PDB file of C-alpha atoms and ligand atoms in Angstrom:
ATOM      1  CA  MET A   1    -121.604 -53.253 -54.088  1.00  0.00           C
ATOM      2  CA  GLN A   2    -123.968 -52.684 -57.027  1.00  0.00           C
ATOM      3  CA  ARG A   3    -127.275 -50.863 -56.658  1.00  0.00           C
ATOM      4  CA  GLU A   4    -130.203 -51.256 -59.044  1.00  0.00           C
ATOM      5  CA  ARG A   5    -133.650 -49.718 -59.004  1.00  0.00           C
ATOM      6  CA  VAL A   6    -136.110 -52.391 -60.119  1.00  0.00           C
ATOM      7  CA  ALA A   7    -139.307 -50.388 -59.557  1.00  0.00           C
ATOM      8  CA  ASP A   8    -140.079 -46.841 -58.348  1.00  0.00           C
ATOM      9  CA  ASP A   9    -139.892 -47.907 -54.700  1.00  0.00           C
ATOM     10  CA  ILE A  10    -137.688 -50.987 -54.871  1.00  0.00           C
ATOM     11  CA  TYR A  11    -133.897 -51.165 -54.794  1.00  0.00           C
ATOM     12  CA  VAL A  12    -131.618 -54.190 -54.986  1.00  0.00           C
ATOM     13  CA  PHE A  13    -128.042 -54.294 -53.696  1.00  0.00           C
ATOM     14  CA  THR A  14    -125.610 -56.954 -54.877  1.00  0.00           C
ATOM     15  CA  SER A  15    -122.400 -57.714 -52.996  1.00  0.00           C
ATOM     16  CA  ASP A  16    -118.977 -57.487 -54.621  1.00  0.00           C
ATOM     17  CA  LEU A  17    -117.440 -59.204 -51.611  1.00  0.00           C
ATOM     18  CA  TYR A  18    -119.409 -62.443 -51.208  1.00  0.00           C
ATOM     19  CA  VAL A  19    -120.798 -64.607 -54.089  1.00  0.00           C
ATOM     20  CA  GLN A  20    -123.144 -61.942 -55.475  1.00  0.00           C
ATOM     21  CA  VAL A  21    -125.467 -62.137 -52.481  1.00  0.00           C
ATOM     22  CA  THR A  22    -128.375 -59.674 -52.730  1.00  0.00           C
ATOM     23  CA  ALA A  23    -130.411 -57.492 -50.373  1.00  0.00           C
ATOM     24  CA  GLY A  24    -133.497 -55.424 -51.162  1.00  0.00           C
ATOM     25  CA  VAL A  25    -135.145 -52.243 -49.951  1.00  0.00           C
ATOM     26  CA  VAL A  26    -138.860 -51.565 -50.371  1.00  0.00           C
ATOM     27  CA  VAL A  27    -139.822 -47.965 -49.676  1.00  0.00           C
ATOM     28  CA  THR A  28    -143.325 -47.272 -48.423  1.00  0.00           C
ATOM     29  CA  SER A  29    -145.152 -44.133 -47.302  1.00  0.00           C
ATOM     30  CA  GLN A  30    -144.481 -45.248 -43.708  1.00  0.00           C
ATOM     31  CA  GLY A  31    -140.844 -46.285 -43.772  1.00  0.00           C
ATOM     32  CA  ALA A  32    -138.734 -48.902 -45.475  1.00  0.00           C
ATOM     33  CA  VAL A  33    -138.477 -52.679 -45.366  1.00  0.00           C
ATOM     34  CA  VAL A  34    -135.072 -54.307 -45.839  1.00  0.00           C
ATOM     35  CA  ILE A  35    -135.191 -57.808 -47.300  1.00  0.00           C
ATOM     36  CA  ASP A  36    -132.030 -59.614 -46.219  1.00  0.00           C
ATOM     37  CA  THR A  37    -128.732 -57.950 -45.388  1.00  0.00           C
ATOM     38  CA  LEU A  38    -125.311 -58.459 -46.950  1.00  0.00           C
ATOM     39  CA  ALA A  39    -122.532 -60.644 -45.597  1.00  0.00           C
ATOM     40  CA  TYR A  40    -120.088 -57.930 -44.520  1.00  0.00           C
ATOM     41  CA  PRO A  41    -120.975 -55.065 -42.139  1.00  0.00           C
ATOM     42  CA  GLU A  42    -119.458 -52.407 -44.408  1.00  0.00           C
ATOM     43  CA  GLU A  43    -121.887 -53.244 -47.220  1.00  0.00           C
ATOM     44  CA  THR A  44    -124.945 -53.423 -44.966  1.00  0.00           C
ATOM     45  CA  ARG A  45    -123.958 -50.047 -43.460  1.00  0.00           C
ATOM     46  CA  LEU A  46    -123.930 -48.536 -46.953  1.00  0.00           C
ATOM     47  CA  ILE A  47    -127.489 -49.768 -47.506  1.00  0.00           C
ATOM     48  CA  LYS A  48    -128.558 -48.212 -44.225  1.00  0.00           C
ATOM     49  CA  ARG A  49    -126.918 -44.918 -45.090  1.00  0.00           C
ATOM     50  CA  PHE A  50    -128.561 -44.940 -48.532  1.00  0.00           C
ATOM     51  CA  VAL A  51    -132.023 -45.440 -46.998  1.00  0.00           C
ATOM     52  CA  GLU A  52    -131.549 -42.765 -44.362  1.00  0.00           C
ATOM     53  CA  THR A  53    -129.712 -40.051 -46.257  1.00  0.00           C
ATOM     54  CA  ARG A  54    -130.601 -40.571 -49.919  1.00  0.00           C
ATOM     55  CA  LEU A  55    -134.166 -41.807 -49.493  1.00  0.00           C
ATOM     56  CA  GLY A  56    -134.793 -39.827 -46.316  1.00  0.00           C
ATOM     57  CA  THR A  57    -136.679 -42.562 -44.505  1.00  0.00           C
ATOM     58  CA  THR A  58    -136.047 -45.163 -41.796  1.00  0.00           C
ATOM     59  CA  VAL A  59    -135.977 -48.935 -41.822  1.00  0.00           C
ATOM     60  CA  ARG A  60    -139.022 -50.240 -39.961  1.00  0.00           C
ATOM     61  CA  TYR A  61    -138.645 -53.943 -40.747  1.00  0.00           C
ATOM     62  CA  VAL A  62    -135.854 -56.338 -41.663  1.00  0.00           C
ATOM     63  CA  VAL A  63    -136.802 -59.623 -43.299  1.00  0.00           C
ATOM     64  CA  ASN A  64    -134.630 -62.721 -42.777  1.00  0.00           C
ATOM     65  CA  THR A  65    -135.473 -64.974 -45.747  1.00  0.00           C
ATOM     66  CA  HIS A  66    -133.582 -67.826 -44.051  1.00  0.00           C
ATOM     67  CA  PHE A  67    -130.960 -68.287 -41.366  1.00  0.00           C
ATOM     68  CA  HIS A  68    -127.797 -68.414 -43.522  1.00  0.00           C
ATOM     69  CA  ALA A  69    -125.153 -65.947 -42.346  1.00  0.00           C
ATOM     70  CA  ASP A  70    -124.600 -64.306 -45.733  1.00  0.00           C
ATOM     71  CA  HIS A  71    -128.229 -63.033 -45.579  1.00  0.00           C
ATOM     72  CA  THR A  72    -128.663 -62.326 -41.857  1.00  0.00           C
ATOM     73  CA  THR A  73    -125.339 -61.018 -40.504  1.00  0.00           C
ATOM     74  CA  GLY A  74    -126.344 -57.369 -40.946  1.00  0.00           C
ATOM     75  CA  THR A  75    -129.675 -57.513 -39.072  1.00  0.00           C
ATOM     76  CA  CYS A  76    -128.067 -56.029 -35.942  1.00  0.00           C
ATOM     77  CA  PHE A  77    -127.241 -52.765 -37.723  1.00  0.00           C
ATOM     78  CA  PHE A  78    -130.920 -51.841 -38.012  1.00  0.00           C
ATOM     79  CA  GLU A  79    -131.531 -51.087 -34.354  1.00  0.00           C
ATOM     80  CA  GLY A  80    -135.180 -50.514 -33.581  1.00  0.00           C
ATOM     81  CA  ALA A  81    -136.468 -52.374 -36.645  1.00  0.00           C
ATOM     82  CA  ARG A  82    -138.694 -55.360 -36.193  1.00  0.00           C
ATOM     83  CA  VAL A  83    -137.387 -58.579 -37.694  1.00  0.00           C
ATOM     84  CA  ILE A  84    -139.594 -60.899 -39.748  1.00  0.00           C
ATOM     85  CA  GLY A  85    -138.853 -64.552 -40.489  1.00  0.00           C
ATOM     86  CA  HIS A  86    -140.241 -68.058 -40.385  1.00  0.00           C
ATOM     87  CA  ALA A  87    -140.470 -69.673 -36.936  1.00  0.00           C
ATOM     88  CA  ILE A  88    -137.930 -72.269 -38.095  1.00  0.00           C
ATOM     89  CA  CYS A  89    -135.545 -69.432 -39.049  1.00  0.00           C
ATOM     90  CA  ARG A  90    -135.648 -68.155 -35.483  1.00  0.00           C
ATOM     91  CA  GLU A  91    -134.873 -71.650 -34.176  1.00  0.00           C
ATOM     92  CA  LEU A  92    -132.021 -72.267 -36.609  1.00  0.00           C
ATOM     93  CA  LEU A  93    -130.458 -68.839 -36.027  1.00  0.00           C
ATOM     94  CA  ASP A  94    -130.609 -69.409 -32.301  1.00  0.00           C
ATOM     95  CA  LYS A  95    -128.840 -72.760 -32.551  1.00  0.00           C
ATOM     96  CA  ARG A  96    -126.682 -72.996 -35.654  1.00  0.00           C
ATOM     97  CA  GLY A  97    -126.426 -69.277 -36.448  1.00  0.00           C
ATOM     98  CA  ARG A  98    -125.253 -68.327 -32.974  1.00  0.00           C
ATOM     99  CA  GLN A  99    -122.601 -71.026 -33.018  1.00  0.00           C
ATOM    100  CA  SER A 100    -121.248 -70.277 -36.480  1.00  0.00           C
ATOM    101  CA  LEU A 101    -121.134 -66.517 -35.803  1.00  0.00           C
ATOM    102  CA  GLU A 102    -118.950 -67.071 -32.742  1.00  0.00           C
ATOM    103  CA  GLN A 103    -116.700 -69.293 -34.813  1.00  0.00           C
ATOM    104  CA  ALA A 104    -116.539 -66.859 -37.725  1.00  0.00           C
ATOM    105  CA  LYS A 105    -115.536 -64.036 -35.371  1.00  0.00           C
ATOM    106  CA  LEU A 106    -112.346 -65.925 -34.503  1.00  0.00           C
ATOM    107  CA  THR A 107    -111.010 -65.618 -38.038  1.00  0.00           C
ATOM    108  CA  ALA A 108    -112.864 -62.580 -39.431  1.00  0.00           C
ATOM    109  CA  PRO A 109    -112.154 -59.439 -37.358  1.00  0.00           C
ATOM    110  CA  GLU A 110    -114.719 -57.432 -39.370  1.00  0.00           C
ATOM    111  CA  LEU A 111    -117.466 -59.585 -37.845  1.00  0.00           C
ATOM    112  CA  ARG A 112    -116.598 -58.752 -34.226  1.00  0.00           C
ATOM    113  CA  GLU A 113    -119.082 -55.890 -34.181  1.00  0.00           C
ATOM    114  CA  VAL A 114    -121.885 -58.236 -35.254  1.00  0.00           C
ATOM    115  CA  SER A 115    -124.377 -59.460 -32.667  1.00  0.00           C
ATOM    116  CA  LEU A 116    -127.031 -62.051 -33.290  1.00  0.00           C
ATOM    117  CA  VAL A 117    -130.602 -60.763 -33.628  1.00  0.00           C
ATOM    118  CA  LEU A 118    -133.495 -63.217 -33.812  1.00  0.00           C
ATOM    119  CA  PRO A 119    -136.714 -62.538 -35.747  1.00  0.00           C
ATOM    120  CA  ASP A 120    -139.370 -61.233 -33.347  1.00  0.00           C
ATOM    121  CA  MET A 121    -142.278 -61.468 -35.808  1.00  0.00           C
ATOM    122  CA  VAL A 122    -142.472 -65.076 -36.938  1.00  0.00           C
ATOM    123  CA  PHE A 123    -145.030 -67.126 -38.797  1.00  0.00           C
ATOM    124  CA  GLU A 124    -145.431 -70.861 -38.445  1.00  0.00           C
ATOM    125  CA  GLY A 125    -147.748 -71.818 -41.248  1.00  0.00           C
ATOM    126  CA  GLY A 126    -147.561 -71.195 -44.954  1.00  0.00           C
ATOM    127  CA  MET A 127    -148.167 -67.472 -45.285  1.00  0.00           C
ATOM    128  CA  MET A 128    -148.121 -63.983 -43.749  1.00  0.00           C
ATOM    129  CA  SER A 129    -148.816 -60.444 -44.999  1.00  0.00           C
ATOM    130  CA  LEU A 130    -147.385 -57.110 -43.903  1.00  0.00           C
ATOM    131  CA  HIS A 131    -149.304 -53.933 -44.675  1.00  0.00           C
ATOM    132  CA  LEU A 132    -147.062 -50.906 -44.369  1.00  0.00           C
ATOM    133  CA  GLY A 133    -148.130 -47.544 -45.767  1.00  0.00           C
ATOM    134  CA  ASN A 134    -148.967 -47.977 -49.440  1.00  0.00           C
ATOM    135  CA  LYS A 135    -147.356 -51.431 -49.837  1.00  0.00           C
ATOM    136  CA  THR A 136    -148.386 -54.993 -49.144  1.00  0.00           C
ATOM    137  CA  LEU A 137    -145.705 -57.604 -48.662  1.00  0.00           C
ATOM    138  CA  GLN A 138    -146.680 -61.253 -48.774  1.00  0.00           C
ATOM    139  CA  PHE A 139    -144.387 -63.902 -47.341  1.00  0.00           C
ATOM    140  CA  TRP A 140    -144.701 -67.606 -47.831  1.00  0.00           C
ATOM    141  CA  SER A 141    -142.760 -70.693 -46.953  1.00  0.00           C
ATOM    142  CA  THR A 142    -140.592 -72.218 -49.729  1.00  0.00           C
ATOM    143  CA  PRO A 143    -138.513 -74.958 -48.096  1.00  0.00           C
ATOM    144  CA  GLY A 144    -135.833 -76.711 -50.121  1.00  0.00           C
ATOM    145  CA  HIS A 145    -132.706 -74.564 -50.010  1.00  0.00           C
ATOM    146  CA  SER A 146    -133.217 -74.696 -46.244  1.00  0.00           C
ATOM    147  CA  PRO A 147    -136.225 -75.712 -44.139  1.00  0.00           C
ATOM    148  CA  ASP A 148    -136.909 -72.104 -43.077  1.00  0.00           C
ATOM    149  CA  SER A 149    -136.697 -70.472 -46.521  1.00  0.00           C
ATOM    150  CA  ILE A 150    -139.374 -67.929 -47.411  1.00  0.00           C
ATOM    151  CA  VAL A 151    -139.981 -65.637 -50.361  1.00  0.00           C
ATOM    152  CA  CYS A 152    -141.455 -62.133 -50.319  1.00  0.00           C
ATOM    153  CA  LEU A 153    -143.773 -60.632 -52.922  1.00  0.00           C
ATOM    154  CA  VAL A 154    -144.316 -56.881 -53.128  1.00  0.00           C
ATOM    155  CA  LYS A 155    -147.883 -57.104 -54.323  1.00  0.00           C
ATOM    156  CA  GLU A 156    -148.329 -53.657 -55.835  1.00  0.00           C
ATOM    157  CA  ASP A 157    -145.213 -54.017 -58.009  1.00  0.00           C
ATOM    158  CA  ARG A 158    -145.331 -57.794 -58.543  1.00  0.00           C
ATOM    159  CA  THR A 159    -141.672 -57.965 -57.599  1.00  0.00           C
ATOM    160  CA  LEU A 160    -140.702 -61.249 -55.995  1.00  0.00           C
ATOM    161  CA  PHE A 161    -137.747 -61.542 -53.642  1.00  0.00           C
ATOM    162  CA  ALA A 162    -137.109 -65.240 -54.132  1.00  0.00           C
ATOM    163  CA  ALA A 163    -134.039 -65.412 -51.864  1.00  0.00           C
ATOM    164  CA  ASP A 164    -132.085 -68.647 -52.292  1.00  0.00           C
ATOM    165  CA  THR A 165    -135.077 -70.505 -53.705  1.00  0.00           C
ATOM    166  CA  LEU A 166    -133.807 -68.971 -56.944  1.00  0.00           C
ATOM    167  CA  MET A 167    -130.094 -68.641 -57.415  1.00  0.00           C
ATOM    168  CA  PRO A 168    -127.903 -69.346 -60.460  1.00  0.00           C
ATOM    169  CA  ILE A 169    -127.664 -73.004 -59.402  1.00  0.00           C
ATOM    170  CA  PRO A 170    -130.188 -74.621 -57.013  1.00  0.00           C
ATOM    171  CA  TYR A 171    -128.481 -75.568 -53.739  1.00  0.00           C
ATOM    172  CA  PHE A 172    -130.278 -77.882 -51.324  1.00  0.00           C
ATOM    173  CA  VAL A 173    -127.515 -79.237 -49.068  1.00  0.00           C
ATOM    174  CA  ASP A 174    -129.025 -77.622 -45.953  1.00  0.00           C
ATOM    175  CA  GLY A 175    -132.573 -78.459 -47.024  1.00  0.00           C
ATOM    176  CA  SER A 176    -134.375 -81.058 -49.097  1.00  0.00           C
ATOM    177  CA  TYR A 177    -134.330 -81.964 -52.786  1.00  0.00           C
ATOM    178  CA  ASP A 178    -138.025 -82.910 -52.893  1.00  0.00           C
ATOM    179  CA  ASP A 179    -139.112 -79.745 -51.080  1.00  0.00           C
ATOM    180  CA  PHE A 180    -137.037 -77.685 -53.496  1.00  0.00           C
ATOM    181  CA  VAL A 181    -138.791 -79.193 -56.533  1.00  0.00           C
ATOM    182  CA  GLU A 182    -142.177 -78.502 -54.956  1.00  0.00           C
ATOM    183  CA  SER A 183    -141.305 -74.918 -53.983  1.00  0.00           C
ATOM    184  CA  LEU A 184    -140.012 -74.152 -57.488  1.00  0.00           C
ATOM    185  CA  ASN A 185    -143.151 -75.568 -59.062  1.00  0.00           C
ATOM    186  CA  ARG A 186    -145.253 -73.324 -56.845  1.00  0.00           C
ATOM    187  CA  LEU A 187    -143.403 -70.245 -58.141  1.00  0.00           C
ATOM    188  CA  ARG A 188    -144.490 -70.961 -61.729  1.00  0.00           C
ATOM    189  CA  ASN A 189    -147.120 -69.018 -63.687  1.00  0.00           C
ATOM    190  CA  ASN A 190    -147.504 -66.127 -61.268  1.00  0.00           C
ATOM    191  CA  ASN A 191    -146.895 -63.268 -63.652  1.00  0.00           C
ATOM    192  CA  TYR A 192    -144.047 -61.596 -61.760  1.00  0.00           C
ATOM    193  CA  GLU A 193    -142.766 -58.289 -63.093  1.00  0.00           C
ATOM    194  CA  ASN A 194    -139.272 -59.169 -61.915  1.00  0.00           C
ATOM    195  CA  VAL A 195    -137.644 -61.631 -59.570  1.00  0.00           C
ATOM    196  CA  VAL A 196    -134.707 -60.940 -57.279  1.00  0.00           C
ATOM    197  CA  GLN A 197    -132.525 -63.988 -56.701  1.00  0.00           C
ATOM    198  CA  GLY A 198    -130.714 -64.531 -53.389  1.00  0.00           C
ATOM    199  CA  HIS A 199    -127.466 -64.485 -55.370  1.00  0.00           C
ATOM    200  CA  GLY A 200    -126.813 -63.197 -58.866  1.00  0.00           C
ATOM    201  CA  GLU A 201    -128.703 -61.158 -61.403  1.00  0.00           C
ATOM    202  CA  ILE A 202    -132.275 -59.939 -61.349  1.00  0.00           C
ATOM    203  CA  ILE A 203    -134.586 -61.954 -63.570  1.00  0.00           C
ATOM    204  CA  LEU A 204    -136.849 -59.912 -65.789  1.00  0.00           C
ATOM    205  CA  ARG A 205    -140.469 -60.623 -66.573  1.00  0.00           C
ATOM    206  CA  GLY A 206    -139.912 -62.497 -69.854  1.00  0.00           C
ATOM    207  CA  GLU A 207    -137.225 -64.769 -68.405  1.00  0.00           C
ATOM    208  CA  VAL A 208    -138.844 -65.954 -65.180  1.00  0.00           C
ATOM    209  CA  GLU A 209    -140.614 -69.084 -66.442  1.00  0.00           C
ATOM    210  CA  GLU A 210    -137.589 -70.190 -68.422  1.00  0.00           C
ATOM    211  CA  LYS A 211    -135.315 -69.715 -65.407  1.00  0.00           C
ATOM    212  CA  ILE A 212    -137.562 -71.830 -63.149  1.00  0.00           C
ATOM    213  CA  ALA A 213    -137.804 -74.513 -65.857  1.00  0.00           C
ATOM    214  CA  GLU A 214    -133.996 -74.552 -66.172  1.00  0.00           C
ATOM    215  CA  ASP A 215    -133.550 -75.002 -62.426  1.00  0.00           C
ATOM    216  CA  LEU A 216    -136.061 -77.865 -62.367  1.00  0.00           C
ATOM    217  CA  ASP A 217    -134.292 -79.404 -65.354  1.00  0.00           C
ATOM    218  CA  TYR A 218    -130.989 -79.250 -63.440  1.00  0.00           C
ATOM    219  CA  LEU A 219    -132.588 -80.968 -60.447  1.00  0.00           C
ATOM    220  CA  TYR A 220    -134.166 -83.737 -62.576  1.00  0.00           C
ATOM    221  CA  LYS A 221    -130.958 -84.363 -64.538  1.00  0.00           C
ATOM    222  CA  LEU A 222    -128.981 -84.431 -61.303  1.00  0.00           C
ATOM    223  CA  ARG A 223    -131.298 -86.999 -59.744  1.00  0.00           C
ATOM    224  CA  ALA A 224    -131.181 -89.227 -62.844  1.00  0.00           C
ATOM    225  CA  ALA A 225    -127.370 -89.036 -62.905  1.00  0.00           C
ATOM    226  CA  VAL A 226    -127.063 -89.786 -59.172  1.00  0.00           C
ATOM    227  CA  ASP A 227    -129.428 -92.772 -59.444  1.00  0.00           C
ATOM    228  CA  MET A 228    -127.414 -94.169 -62.363  1.00  0.00           C
ATOM    229  CA  ALA A 229    -124.144 -93.681 -60.495  1.00  0.00           C
ATOM    230  CA  LEU A 230    -125.438 -95.452 -57.391  1.00  0.00           C
ATOM    231  CA  VAL A 231    -125.978 -98.733 -59.291  1.00  0.00           C
ATOM    232  CA  GLU A 232    -122.513 -98.712 -60.876  1.00  0.00           C
ATOM    233  CA  ALA A 233    -119.820-101.107 -59.635  1.00  0.00           C
ATOM    234  CA  ALA A 234    -117.846 -98.154 -58.245  1.00  0.00           C
ATOM    235  CA  PRO A 235    -120.544 -95.658 -57.253  1.00  0.00           C
ATOM    236  CA  ASP A 236    -118.250 -93.121 -55.600  1.00  0.00           C
ATOM    237  CA  LYS A 237    -116.181 -92.793 -58.735  1.00  0.00           C
ATOM    238  CA  ALA A 238    -119.316 -92.518 -60.855  1.00  0.00           C
ATOM    239  CA  LEU A 239    -120.698 -89.810 -58.551  1.00  0.00           C
ATOM    240  CA  GLU A 240    -117.464 -87.883 -58.844  1.00  0.00           C
ATOM    241  CA  ALA A 241    -117.762 -87.958 -62.610  1.00  0.00           C
ATOM    242  CA  ILE A 242    -121.188 -86.229 -62.683  1.00  0.00           C
ATOM    243  CA  SER A 243    -120.373 -82.853 -64.203  1.00  0.00           C
ATOM    244  CA  ILE A 244    -122.294 -79.636 -63.768  1.00  0.00           C
ATOM    245  CA  GLU A 245    -122.546 -79.322 -67.566  1.00  0.00           C
ATOM    246  CA  GLN A 246    -124.278 -82.678 -68.012  1.00  0.00           C
ATOM    247  CA  CYS A 247    -126.948 -81.394 -65.615  1.00  0.00           C
ATOM    248  CA  GLY A 248    -127.432 -78.335 -67.811  1.00  0.00           C
ATOM    249  CA  LYS A 249    -125.626 -75.595 -65.855  1.00  0.00           C
ATOM    250  CA  SER A 250    -122.440 -73.689 -66.613  1.00  0.00           C
ATOM    251  CA  ARG A 251    -119.390 -73.795 -64.364  1.00  0.00           C
ATOM    252  CA  ILE A 252    -118.782 -70.060 -64.636  1.00  0.00           C
ATOM    253  CA  LEU A 253    -121.969 -69.194 -62.686  1.00  0.00           C
ATOM    254  CA  LEU A 254    -121.588 -67.329 -59.379  1.00  0.00           C
ATOM    255  CA  ASN A 255    -118.086 -66.144 -60.266  1.00  0.00           C
ATOM    256  CA  GLY A 256    -116.926 -69.730 -60.596  1.00  0.00           C
ATOM    257  CA  ALA A 257    -118.380 -71.001 -57.295  1.00  0.00           C
ATOM    258  CA  ALA A 258    -121.003 -73.140 -59.091  1.00  0.00           C
ATOM    259  CA  PRO A 259    -118.950 -76.372 -59.543  1.00  0.00           C
ATOM    260  CA  GLN A 260    -118.326 -76.541 -55.802  1.00  0.00           C
ATOM    261  CA  LEU A 261    -122.029 -76.111 -55.004  1.00  0.00           C
ATOM    262  CA  HIS A 262    -122.814 -78.761 -57.625  1.00  0.00           C
ATOM    263  CA  ARG A 263    -120.332 -81.179 -56.017  1.00  0.00           C
ATOM    264  CA  HIS A 264    -122.009 -80.691 -52.615  1.00  0.00           C
ATOM    265  CA  ASN A 265    -125.428 -81.249 -54.233  1.00  0.00           C
ATOM    266  CA  VAL A 266    -124.235 -84.550 -55.759  1.00  0.00           C
ATOM    267  CA  LEU A 267    -123.026 -85.854 -52.397  1.00  0.00           C
ATOM    268  CA  ALA A 268    -126.083 -84.675 -50.459  1.00  0.00           C
ATOM    269  CA  LEU A 269    -128.496 -86.214 -52.951  1.00  0.00           C
ATOM    270  CA  ALA A 270    -126.494 -89.453 -53.115  1.00  0.00           C
ATOM    271  CA  SER A 271    -126.668 -89.883 -49.367  1.00  0.00           C
ATOM    272  CA  ALA A 272    -130.424 -89.121 -49.352  1.00  0.00           C
ATOM    273  CA  ARG A 273    -131.024 -91.628 -52.198  1.00  0.00           C
ATOM    274  CA  ARG A 274    -128.877 -94.286 -50.520  1.00  0.00           C
ATOM    275  CA  GLU A 275    -130.713 -94.116 -47.211  1.00  0.00           C
ATOM    276  CA  PRO A 276    -133.857 -96.102 -48.111  1.00  0.00           C
ATOM    277  CA  ALA A 277    -131.669 -98.976 -49.407  1.00  0.00           C
ATOM    278  CA  GLN A 278    -129.920 -99.175 -46.060  1.00  0.00           C
ATOM    279  CA  LEU A 279    -133.092 -99.624 -44.064  1.00  0.00           C
TER     280      LEU A 279
HETATM  281 ZN1  LIG B 301    -128.679 -69.598 -48.293  1.00  0.00          ZN
END
């Protein structure tokens, strides 16, 4: 696990074990806020130990940016902390998260100590703020990667935890293409000091706008390619031929996991674009 300090009071942890998933810690004068946990208990435990022994404070809140297991599995290790998430996150964790955790436990012994914890502080609308000590955290809804996705801005430092709304390659299979485009557009021109992606490297001030533009470009190129493929004589073959490179992304992203995510994107978008024609 890598640890980086992105501001005086903000730390980011990046997993070595699962596709560069990230977690954050914001330290305030009245305790710490953990933004997402890591996929494996051993890594989340290291974060907890770092906060308690190295920073000498306790975790008051855990934020679930969305229900996916690689971000939420470690919530249970912060006993006594309140858990913040979107109302839809609570619903999805309760249904799909509970089920997939039980299944995962059958093949991954290291997950047997994990128990499901649901967010107890949820917001339904677009936005919520948390005032803790000397810090203000603003959360807002950014559906697209998943319907429950949120981002978190530490206002005083202008650090944005974008979660999976920004990752090396946009991934919308559990969410919606159109929502993703809208959520990305809403992240533009906000003068962030740095942006923490849900997976992969931290994006620095001067690179944020370019990164968002690149992700939108990928999504537009992907949609154009899928639409062209769907009118070919053999659409399935044409869909299969849509490469990640022609949509402007590299296959080495995310330690080589990017082409697989791209393939899932192609199929998900194709089925969404086919639907209206079938009506
Ligand atoms: Zn995710």
